[in-house]
Tab-separated table of C-alpha atoms and ligand atoms in Angstrom:
chain	number	residue	atom	x	y	z
A	1	MET	CA	-178.553	-188.244	-31.218
A	2	GLN	CA	-179.753	-189.803	-28.355
A	3	ILE	CA	-177.632	-188.971	-25.260
A	4	THR	CA	-178.070	-190.630	-21.711
A	5	ILE	CA	-176.951	-188.879	-18.461
A	6	VAL	CA	-176.429	-190.930	-15.048
A	7	GLY	CA	-176.984	-187.967	-12.599
A	8	ALA	CA	-178.953	-184.785	-12.417
A	9	GLY	CA	-176.239	-182.921	-10.421
A	10	LEU	CA	-174.191	-180.093	-11.949
A	11	SER	CA	-172.222	-181.859	-14.563
A	12	GLY	CA	-175.327	-183.965	-15.671
A	13	ALA	CA	-177.356	-180.957	-16.046
A	14	VAL	CA	-175.528	-178.325	-17.650
A	15	ALA	CA	-173.980	-181.222	-19.840
A	16	GLY	CA	-177.463	-182.233	-20.975
A	17	ARG	CA	-178.637	-178.287	-21.116
A	18	THR	CA	-175.635	-177.676	-23.537
A	19	LEU	CA	-176.039	-180.913	-25.895
A	20	ALA	CA	-180.157	-180.577	-25.622
A	21	GLU	CA	-179.508	-176.800	-27.066
A	22	ALA	CA	-177.712	-178.610	-29.889
A	23	GLY	CA	-180.523	-180.143	-30.767
A	24	HIS	CA	-179.900	-183.500	-29.401
A	25	HIS	CA	-182.615	-185.593	-27.169
A	26	VAL	CA	-181.086	-186.032	-23.639
A	27	THR	CA	-182.346	-188.418	-20.790
A	28	ILE	CA	-181.242	-187.965	-17.798
A	29	HIS	CA	-181.434	-190.701	-15.057
A	30	ASP	CA	-181.273	-189.708	-11.252
A	31	SER	CA	-180.988	-192.418	-8.114
A	32	ARG	CA	-182.117	-189.809	-5.796
A	33	PRO	CA	-186.413	-188.427	-5.941
A	34	HIS	CA	-184.886	-185.181	-6.361
A	35	VAL	CA	-182.230	-182.777	-8.977
A	36	ALA	CA	-178.923	-181.036	-8.095
A	37	GLY	CA	-176.934	-184.106	-6.162
A	38	ASN	CA	-175.114	-182.985	-3.021
A	39	CYS	CA	-176.366	-179.119	-3.766
A	40	HIS	CA	-179.506	-179.494	-3.444
A	41	THR	CA	-181.621	-177.446	-1.438
A	42	GLU	CA	-185.010	-177.534	0.402
A	43	ARG	CA	-187.116	-175.693	3.182
A	44	CYS	CA	-187.617	-177.258	6.815
A	45	ASP	CA	-191.144	-177.653	7.286
A	46	GLU	CA	-190.709	-176.683	10.772
A	47	THR	CA	-188.597	-173.364	10.502
A	48	GLY	CA	-188.824	-172.125	6.874
A	49	VAL	CA	-184.941	-171.989	6.599
A	50	MET	CA	-183.694	-173.194	3.209
A	51	VAL	CA	-181.440	-176.061	4.608
A	52	HIS	CA	-178.585	-177.382	2.178
A	53	LEU	CA	-179.371	-181.220	3.107
A	54	TYR	CA	-175.937	-182.814	2.228
A	55	GLY	CA	-173.710	-179.966	3.489
A	56	PRO	CA	-172.809	-175.833	3.220
A	57	HIS	CA	-172.325	-175.019	-0.686
A	58	ILE	CA	-171.478	-171.421	-1.151
A	59	PHE	CA	-170.946	-170.334	-4.996
A	60	HIS	CA	-167.878	-168.442	-5.660
A	61	THR	CA	-166.147	-168.275	-9.134
A	62	GLY	CA	-163.414	-166.203	-10.800
A	63	ASP	CA	-164.677	-166.935	-14.117
A	64	ALA	CA	-166.706	-164.921	-15.396
A	65	GLU	CA	-168.631	-167.436	-17.606
A	66	VAL	CA	-169.605	-169.407	-15.456
A	67	TRP	CA	-170.867	-166.391	-13.420
A	68	ASP	CA	-173.313	-165.108	-16.222
A	69	TYR	CA	-174.201	-168.714	-16.343
A	70	VAL	CA	-176.187	-169.254	-13.522
A	71	ASN	CA	-177.097	-166.320	-13.071
A	72	ARG	CA	-179.029	-167.107	-16.423
A	73	PHE	CA	-181.163	-169.572	-13.997
A	74	THR	CA	-181.458	-167.988	-10.903
A	75	THR	CA	-181.259	-165.098	-9.299
A	76	PHE	CA	-178.285	-164.714	-6.491
A	77	ARG	CA	-178.227	-162.813	-3.675
A	78	PRO	CA	-174.938	-161.123	-2.707
A	79	TYR	CA	-173.293	-163.555	0.178
A	80	ARG	CA	-169.916	-162.816	1.868
A	81	HIS	CA	-168.549	-166.097	3.173
A	82	GLN	CA	-166.804	-165.594	6.247
A	83	VAL	CA	-166.113	-168.954	8.442
A	84	LYS	CA	-164.925	-168.883	12.543
A	85	THR	CA	-163.153	-171.489	14.266
A	86	THR	CA	-163.063	-172.794	17.791
A	87	VAL	CA	-159.572	-173.784	19.268
A	88	GLN	CA	-157.933	-174.167	22.271
A	89	GLY	CA	-160.910	-172.609	24.320
A	90	ALA	CA	-161.060	-169.504	21.830
A	91	VAL	CA	-162.859	-168.445	19.103
A	92	TYR	CA	-160.659	-167.118	15.675
A	93	ALA	CA	-161.114	-165.954	11.892
A	94	MET	CA	-160.408	-168.650	9.655
A	95	PRO	CA	-157.937	-168.662	6.843
A	96	ILE	CA	-155.787	-167.584	8.936
A	97	GLY	CA	-154.959	-164.203	8.384
A	98	LEU	CA	-154.060	-160.349	10.420
A	99	HIS	CA	-156.589	-160.618	13.209
A	100	THR	CA	-156.091	-164.661	13.741
A	101	ILE	CA	-152.004	-164.288	13.695
A	102	ASN	CA	-152.478	-161.077	16.651
A	103	GLN	CA	-155.393	-162.774	17.978
A	104	PHE	CA	-153.154	-166.366	18.845
A	105	PHE	CA	-149.273	-164.458	19.528
A	106	GLY	CA	-150.814	-161.701	21.661
A	107	LYS	CA	-149.220	-159.150	19.362
A	108	THR	CA	-150.668	-156.083	17.450
A	109	PHE	CA	-148.588	-156.532	14.309
A	110	ARG	CA	-148.945	-154.380	11.061
A	111	PRO	CA	-149.364	-156.433	7.811
A	112	GLU	CA	-145.385	-156.051	7.055
A	113	GLU	CA	-144.089	-156.936	10.927
A	114	ALA	CA	-146.986	-160.144	10.791
A	115	ARG	CA	-145.290	-161.660	7.691
A	116	GLN	CA	-141.587	-160.499	9.065
A	117	PHE	CA	-142.402	-162.766	12.517
A	118	ILE	CA	-143.977	-165.461	10.653
A	119	GLU	CA	-141.134	-165.910	8.299
A	120	GLU	CA	-138.298	-165.483	11.032
A	121	HIS	CA	-139.803	-167.255	13.830
A	122	GLU	CA	-142.775	-169.985	12.633
A	123	ALA	CA	-142.340	-170.884	9.278
A	124	ASP	CA	-140.058	-173.922	8.469
A	125	LEU	CA	-138.682	-172.746	5.396
A	126	SER	CA	-136.067	-175.481	5.285
A	127	ILE	CA	-138.825	-177.353	3.733
A	128	THR	CA	-138.211	-175.658	0.125
A	129	ASP	CA	-140.686	-178.217	-1.741
A	130	PRO	CA	-143.747	-179.281	0.700
A	131	GLN	CA	-144.792	-182.357	-0.519
A	132	SER	CA	-147.723	-183.434	2.401
A	133	PHE	CA	-150.113	-181.383	4.092
A	134	GLU	CA	-148.303	-181.240	6.711
A	135	GLU	CA	-145.117	-179.987	5.282
A	136	GLN	CA	-146.922	-177.368	3.542
A	137	ALA	CA	-148.431	-175.835	6.578
A	138	LEU	CA	-145.415	-176.148	8.630
A	139	ARG	CA	-143.394	-174.136	5.558
A	140	PHE	CA	-145.560	-171.454	5.606
A	141	VAL	CA	-147.395	-171.161	8.693
A	142	GLY	CA	-145.414	-173.213	11.239
A	143	PRO	CA	-145.716	-175.361	13.695
A	144	ARG	CA	-148.170	-173.062	16.411
A	145	LEU	CA	-150.978	-172.508	13.902
A	146	TYR	CA	-150.297	-175.535	12.440
A	147	GLU	CA	-151.301	-177.437	15.759
A	148	ALA	CA	-153.864	-175.503	16.387
A	149	PHE	CA	-155.433	-174.513	13.178
A	150	PHE	CA	-155.281	-177.265	11.277
A	151	LYS	CA	-153.320	-180.821	12.601
A	152	GLY	CA	-156.683	-181.799	14.636
A	153	TYR	CA	-159.286	-180.813	12.176
A	154	THR	CA	-157.659	-182.350	9.448
A	155	GLU	CA	-156.946	-185.419	11.203
A	156	LYS	CA	-160.846	-185.482	11.789
A	157	GLN	CA	-162.136	-184.497	8.292
A	158	TRP	CA	-159.816	-187.348	6.274
A	159	GLY	CA	-159.032	-189.779	8.998
A	160	MET	CA	-155.625	-189.819	8.910
A	161	SER	CA	-152.307	-187.499	9.366
A	162	PRO	CA	-151.535	-184.487	7.284
A	163	LYS	CA	-148.055	-186.025	6.614
A	164	ALA	CA	-150.061	-188.984	4.683
A	165	LEU	CA	-151.999	-186.100	2.675
A	166	PRO	CA	-151.362	-183.788	-0.744
A	167	ALA	CA	-150.628	-180.318	0.028
A	168	SER	CA	-152.817	-179.399	-2.630
A	169	ILE	CA	-155.533	-179.354	0.222
A	170	LEU	CA	-154.249	-176.883	2.237
A	171	LYS	CA	-153.389	-174.540	-1.124
A	172	ARG	CA	-157.138	-174.183	-0.827
A	173	LEU	CA	-156.830	-171.742	1.494
A	174	PRO	CA	-154.862	-168.370	2.405
A	175	LEU	CA	-153.075	-167.385	4.325
A	176	ARG	CA	-153.451	-163.579	4.950
A	177	PHE	CA	-151.554	-160.486	6.627
A	178	ASP	CA	-154.498	-158.230	6.380
A	179	TYR	CA	-157.690	-158.160	8.102
A	180	ASN	CA	-160.042	-159.624	5.145
A	181	ASP	CA	-161.961	-162.414	6.266
A	182	ASN	CA	-163.651	-163.713	3.476
A	183	TYR	CA	-162.899	-167.360	2.959
A	184	PHE	CA	-162.938	-166.939	-0.841
A	185	ALA	CA	-160.874	-164.738	-2.878
A	186	HIS	CA	-162.965	-164.861	-5.900
A	187	ALA	CA	-164.567	-161.857	-7.756
A	188	PHE	CA	-168.284	-163.633	-8.019
A	189	GLN	CA	-169.545	-164.598	-4.998
A	190	GLY	CA	-173.271	-164.907	-4.092
A	191	MET	CA	-176.596	-167.753	-2.820
A	192	PRO	CA	-179.149	-168.515	-4.954
A	193	GLU	CA	-181.838	-166.624	-3.277
A	194	ASN	CA	-184.078	-169.794	-3.424
A	195	GLY	CA	-181.669	-172.304	-3.228
A	196	TYR	CA	-179.637	-174.414	-5.713
A	197	THR	CA	-182.863	-177.236	-6.714
A	198	PRO	CA	-184.433	-174.261	-8.660
A	199	MET	CA	-181.077	-173.250	-10.275
A	200	VAL	CA	-180.489	-177.142	-11.478
A	201	GLU	CA	-184.477	-177.090	-12.181
A	202	GLY	CA	-183.921	-174.297	-14.504
A	203	ILE	CA	-180.831	-175.544	-16.144
A	204	LEU	CA	-182.720	-178.366	-16.897
A	205	ASP	CA	-186.040	-177.160	-18.092
A	206	HIS	CA	-185.417	-177.801	-21.764
A	207	PRO	CA	-188.053	-179.627	-24.031
A	208	ASN	CA	-185.063	-181.720	-25.233
A	209	ILE	CA	-184.551	-183.278	-21.909
A	210	ASP	CA	-186.219	-185.820	-20.622
A	211	LEU	CA	-185.286	-186.130	-16.638
A	212	HIS	CA	-186.620	-189.455	-14.511
A	213	LEU	CA	-186.064	-189.357	-10.753
A	214	GLY	CA	-185.771	-192.082	-8.285
A	215	SER	CA	-184.778	-193.961	-11.423
A	216	ALA	CA	-180.781	-195.819	-10.646
A	217	LEU	CA	-178.977	-196.737	-13.883
A	218	ASP	CA	-175.832	-198.394	-13.651
A	219	ALA	CA	-173.460	-199.438	-16.560
A	220	ALA	CA	-175.040	-201.830	-17.961
A	221	SER	CA	-177.934	-200.961	-18.515
A	222	ALA	CA	-177.266	-197.086	-18.790
A	223	GLY	CA	-175.009	-197.513	-22.624
A	224	THR	CA	-178.536	-198.138	-24.981
A	225	GLY	CA	-178.700	-194.372	-26.760
A	226	ASP	CA	-175.905	-193.136	-29.039
A	227	HIS	CA	-173.131	-191.408	-25.918
A	228	LEU	CA	-173.487	-191.657	-22.178
A	229	ILE	CA	-172.303	-189.258	-20.010
A	230	TRP	CA	-171.738	-190.824	-16.615
A	231	THR	CA	-171.463	-188.323	-13.489
A	232	GLY	CA	-171.465	-191.538	-10.788
A	233	PRO	CA	-168.496	-192.936	-9.354
A	234	LEU	CA	-165.744	-193.882	-12.172
A	235	ASP	CA	-165.042	-197.039	-10.535
A	236	ALA	CA	-168.432	-197.887	-10.023
A	237	TYR	CA	-168.818	-197.718	-13.509
A	238	TYR	CA	-165.916	-200.249	-14.488
A	239	GLY	CA	-167.578	-202.501	-11.333
A	240	GLY	CA	-164.496	-201.918	-9.064
A	241	ARG	CA	-162.191	-204.217	-11.056
A	242	PHE	CA	-159.110	-202.336	-9.739
A	243	GLY	CA	-160.422	-201.333	-6.421
A	244	ALA	CA	-162.475	-198.849	-4.507
A	245	LEU	CA	-161.300	-195.289	-5.177
A	246	GLY	CA	-161.129	-194.031	-1.420
A	247	TYR	CA	-163.533	-191.073	-0.387
A	248	ARG	CA	-164.716	-189.656	2.709
A	249	THR	CA	-168.386	-189.464	3.869
A	250	LEU	CA	-170.480	-187.318	5.753
A	251	ASP	CA	-172.827	-187.679	8.639
A	252	PHE	CA	-174.730	-184.750	9.180
A	253	GLU	CA	-176.650	-184.556	13.321
A	254	ARG	CA	-179.087	-182.241	12.346
A	255	PHE	CA	-180.507	-180.144	15.447
A	256	THR	CA	-182.816	-177.419	15.667
A	257	SER	CA	-183.449	-174.394	18.217
A	258	THR	CA	-184.324	-170.847	18.334
A	259	GLY	CA	-183.109	-167.091	17.409
A	260	ASP	CA	-179.085	-167.113	16.810
A	261	TRP	CA	-177.412	-170.072	17.947
A	262	GLN	CA	-173.656	-169.565	17.104
A	263	GLY	CA	-173.843	-166.447	15.258
A	264	CYS	CA	-172.351	-166.865	12.221
A	265	ALA	CA	-172.663	-169.768	9.173
A	266	VAL	CA	-169.834	-171.833	9.462
A	267	MET	CA	-168.058	-172.674	12.625
A	268	ASN	CA	-165.202	-174.996	12.879
A	269	TYR	CA	-163.836	-177.123	15.085
A	270	GLY	CA	-159.550	-178.077	15.048
A	271	ASP	CA	-159.196	-179.494	18.680
A	272	PRO	CA	-158.822	-183.395	18.116
A	273	ASP	CA	-160.972	-184.353	21.345
A	274	VAL	CA	-163.982	-182.582	19.554
A	275	PRO	CA	-165.474	-185.338	17.665
A	276	PHE	CA	-167.075	-183.112	14.783
A	277	THR	CA	-165.626	-181.222	12.417
A	278	ARG	CA	-167.650	-178.062	11.965
A	279	ILE	CA	-171.149	-176.610	12.618
A	280	THR	CA	-173.773	-174.942	10.069
A	281	GLU	CA	-176.111	-172.987	10.585
A	282	HIS	CA	-178.131	-172.965	7.424
A	283	LYS	CA	-180.713	-169.470	7.960
A	284	HIS	CA	-177.164	-167.948	7.730
A	285	PHE	CA	-176.527	-168.863	4.505
A	286	ALA	CA	-179.633	-166.899	3.218
A	287	PRO	CA	-179.023	-163.786	5.436
A	288	TRP	CA	-181.613	-161.460	3.634
A	289	GLU	CA	-184.238	-164.335	5.051
A	290	GLU	CA	-185.930	-163.819	8.595
A	291	HIS	CA	-186.765	-166.946	10.361
A	292	GLU	CA	-187.395	-167.311	14.271
A	293	GLY	CA	-186.159	-170.973	14.368
A	294	THR	CA	-183.033	-172.340	13.237
A	295	VAL	CA	-181.489	-175.512	11.899
A	296	LEU	CA	-177.935	-176.433	12.217
A	297	TYR	CA	-175.707	-179.562	11.162
A	298	ARG	CA	-173.006	-181.176	13.290
A	299	GLU	CA	-170.412	-182.583	10.668
A	300	VAL	CA	-168.846	-185.728	11.058
A	301	SER	CA	-166.483	-187.081	8.521
A	302	ARG	CA	-165.900	-190.898	8.564
A	303	ALA	CA	-164.402	-193.474	5.433
A	304	CYS	CA	-167.130	-193.993	2.802
A	305	GLU	CA	-168.285	-197.418	3.120
A	306	ALA	CA	-170.667	-199.500	0.522
A	307	GLY	CA	-174.034	-197.521	0.496
A	308	ASP	CA	-172.998	-194.154	2.031
A	309	ILE	CA	-172.650	-191.143	-0.094
A	310	PRO	CA	-169.475	-190.040	-1.495
A	311	TYR	CA	-168.172	-186.836	-0.672
A	312	TYR	CA	-164.360	-186.105	-0.336
A	313	PRO	CA	-161.958	-187.984	-3.069
A	314	ILE	CA	-158.968	-189.016	-1.144
A	315	ARG	CA	-156.329	-188.693	-3.841
A	316	LEU	CA	-153.877	-190.578	-2.172
A	317	THR	CA	-150.572	-192.047	-3.647
A	318	GLY	CA	-152.034	-195.711	-3.659
A	319	GLU	CA	-155.475	-193.796	-5.391
A	320	MET	CA	-153.567	-192.302	-7.887
A	321	ALA	CA	-152.239	-195.162	-9.060
A	322	MET	CA	-155.667	-196.956	-9.320
A	323	LEU	CA	-157.149	-194.273	-10.997
A	324	ALA	CA	-154.550	-193.891	-13.713
A	325	GLN	CA	-155.882	-197.348	-14.453
A	326	TYR	CA	-159.625	-196.089	-14.269
A	327	GLU	CA	-158.574	-193.469	-16.389
A	328	ALA	CA	-156.647	-195.394	-19.602
A	329	LEU	CA	-160.258	-197.391	-19.371
A	330	ALA	CA	-162.023	-193.993	-19.530
A	331	GLU	CA	-159.860	-192.248	-22.023
A	332	ALA	CA	-160.672	-195.547	-24.737
A	333	GLU	CA	-163.903	-195.219	-24.605
A	334	GLU	CA	-165.658	-194.218	-27.779
A	335	ASN	CA	-168.975	-193.406	-26.536
A	336	VAL	CA	-168.979	-192.937	-23.150
A	337	THR	CA	-167.921	-189.380	-20.895
A	338	PHE	CA	-167.135	-189.150	-17.349
A	339	LEU	CA	-167.832	-185.698	-15.711
A	340	GLY	CA	-167.939	-184.294	-12.439
A	341	ARG	CA	-166.274	-184.779	-8.975
A	342	LEU	CA	-167.482	-188.453	-8.736
A	343	GLY	CA	-166.374	-189.111	-12.507
A	344	ARG	CA	-163.252	-187.475	-12.326
A	345	TYR	CA	-161.945	-188.673	-9.048
A	346	ALA	CA	-161.343	-184.680	-8.349
A	347	TYR	CA	-162.236	-182.122	-5.411
A	348	MET	CA	-163.997	-179.732	-7.411
A	349	ASP	CA	-165.796	-176.699	-6.772
A	350	MET	CA	-169.234	-176.474	-8.108
A	351	ASP	CA	-167.512	-173.465	-10.733
A	352	VAL	CA	-165.172	-175.798	-11.862
A	353	THR	CA	-167.808	-178.424	-12.102
A	354	ILE	CA	-169.951	-176.219	-14.219
A	355	ARG	CA	-166.681	-174.696	-16.390
A	356	ALA	CA	-165.754	-178.825	-17.043
A	357	ALA	CA	-168.979	-179.376	-18.109
A	358	LEU	CA	-169.566	-176.513	-20.493
A	359	ASP	CA	-166.054	-177.247	-22.582
A	360	VAL	CA	-167.005	-180.931	-22.662
A	361	SER	CA	-170.328	-180.852	-23.838
A	362	ARG	CA	-169.337	-178.164	-26.024
A	363	GLY	CA	-166.779	-180.578	-27.634
A	364	LEU	CA	-169.397	-183.456	-27.718
A	365	ALA	CA	-171.831	-180.900	-29.409
A	366	GLN	CA	-169.190	-180.049	-32.124
A	367	ARG	CA	-168.602	-183.657	-32.726
A	368	PHE	CA	-172.029	-184.612	-32.801
A	369	GLU	CA	-173.014	-181.680	-35.410
B	401	UDP	N1	-158.544	-176.699	7.495
B	401	UDP	C1	-157.908	-176.792	8.436
B	401	UDP	N2	-158.792	-176.176	9.553
B	401	UDP	C2	-159.784	-175.517	9.367
B	401	UDP	C3	-160.396	-175.373	7.854
B	401	UDP	C4	-159.878	-176.101	6.864
B	401	UDP	O1	-157.386	-177.714	8.554
B	401	UDP	O2	-160.254	-174.841	10.033
B	401	UDP	C5	-158.327	-177.770	6.246
B	401	UDP	C6	-158.671	-179.122	6.570
B	401	UDP	O3	-157.707	-180.577	5.790
B	401	UDP	C7	-159.836	-179.029	4.929
B	401	UDP	C8	-158.862	-178.237	4.067
B	401	UDP	O4	-158.300	-177.398	4.828
B	401	UDP	O5	-160.151	-180.341	4.725
B	401	UDP	C9	-159.819	-177.180	2.729
B	401	UDP	O6	-160.642	-176.710	3.760
B	401	UDP	P1	-162.036	-176.291	2.684
B	401	UDP	O7	-163.052	-175.257	3.417
B	401	UDP	O8	-161.739	-175.763	1.630
B	401	UDP	O9	-162.661	-177.546	2.863
B	401	UDP	P2	-164.530	-177.431	2.600
B	401	UDP	O10	-165.458	-176.800	2.556
B	401	UDP	O11	-164.351	-178.546	0.860
B	401	UDP	O12	-164.744	-179.106	3.295
């Protein structure tokens, strides 16, 4: 079979590899001059720092098979992601845990005391089935922590009130009553030693895969093979006929300095009057390396317009109705499969993206046997 894949990010690469190993001929096109999509990494010429060009990507998963899979293609180094946040003139640990609770309220609670304090004095337990981001926050942490840590940040990140956003966005973050300040709770976590791009190049390195970079394929010209895997935006495939699915894009204001500028990989800024959401210092994503210089990104989120890179699917109620229309068309396609954050219009992490690409491409390989 001749398979065409649009997009050489994680989804396209993983699906392409499965099908190539099953003996199919795979042609992959990507409009960018590099592979790895938004997890592309590149060493800065000036400082030698490995830069996550499209923002920070931390590999974490509870899926042992996915962990083994990525370790087939590159060496992962131990990396433990910790995030700090600057709000109201102080620096706290994120996600909210015992240290942050004690520091914020000026207490010395032990775990059960903190839990009791939040439940009895802060959380709004009258909210039994939180629907919005705001209700989820008020139900679990109450108004004071919500206002300080989530409200301003979320308004900047999503460009709208947390009243309008789904609770699922906040459910990405845990609330802890201990001093664990690991941002992620997954069993496996690490950083590829030489960045994500060589890892994706390794996945794509198969004699049955032809790779065409800097080569945009639209829906009309993509359908020449036996089967098409489309990892671009779902709505773009259909020419936006039901309207444009909403995304947030990011502007990165890059700056360099020397030494250690902020002391951690990610510093969030929760106050509404600070125009950016976070500053990332990329050398801290590779703590085993030493560099004199340092590269930082100030991250500003805004509505994604034509020509911008889509990052975060917004998935509001209106968009979900539109999504259902596109999905109905997608499901009826015999010879086209949609994959990835853009192809599925879903806020998926890297491991979930790989899992979906593996499952779907294995299904296709069976179907094409
Ligand atoms: N969030 C927040 N304050 C923070 C960190 C996160 O309000 O200091 C909210 C925000 O709405 C964000 C969501 O929690 O979009 C999920 O955070 P996560 O760190 O998973 O976002 P990502 O790293 O994918 O941008």
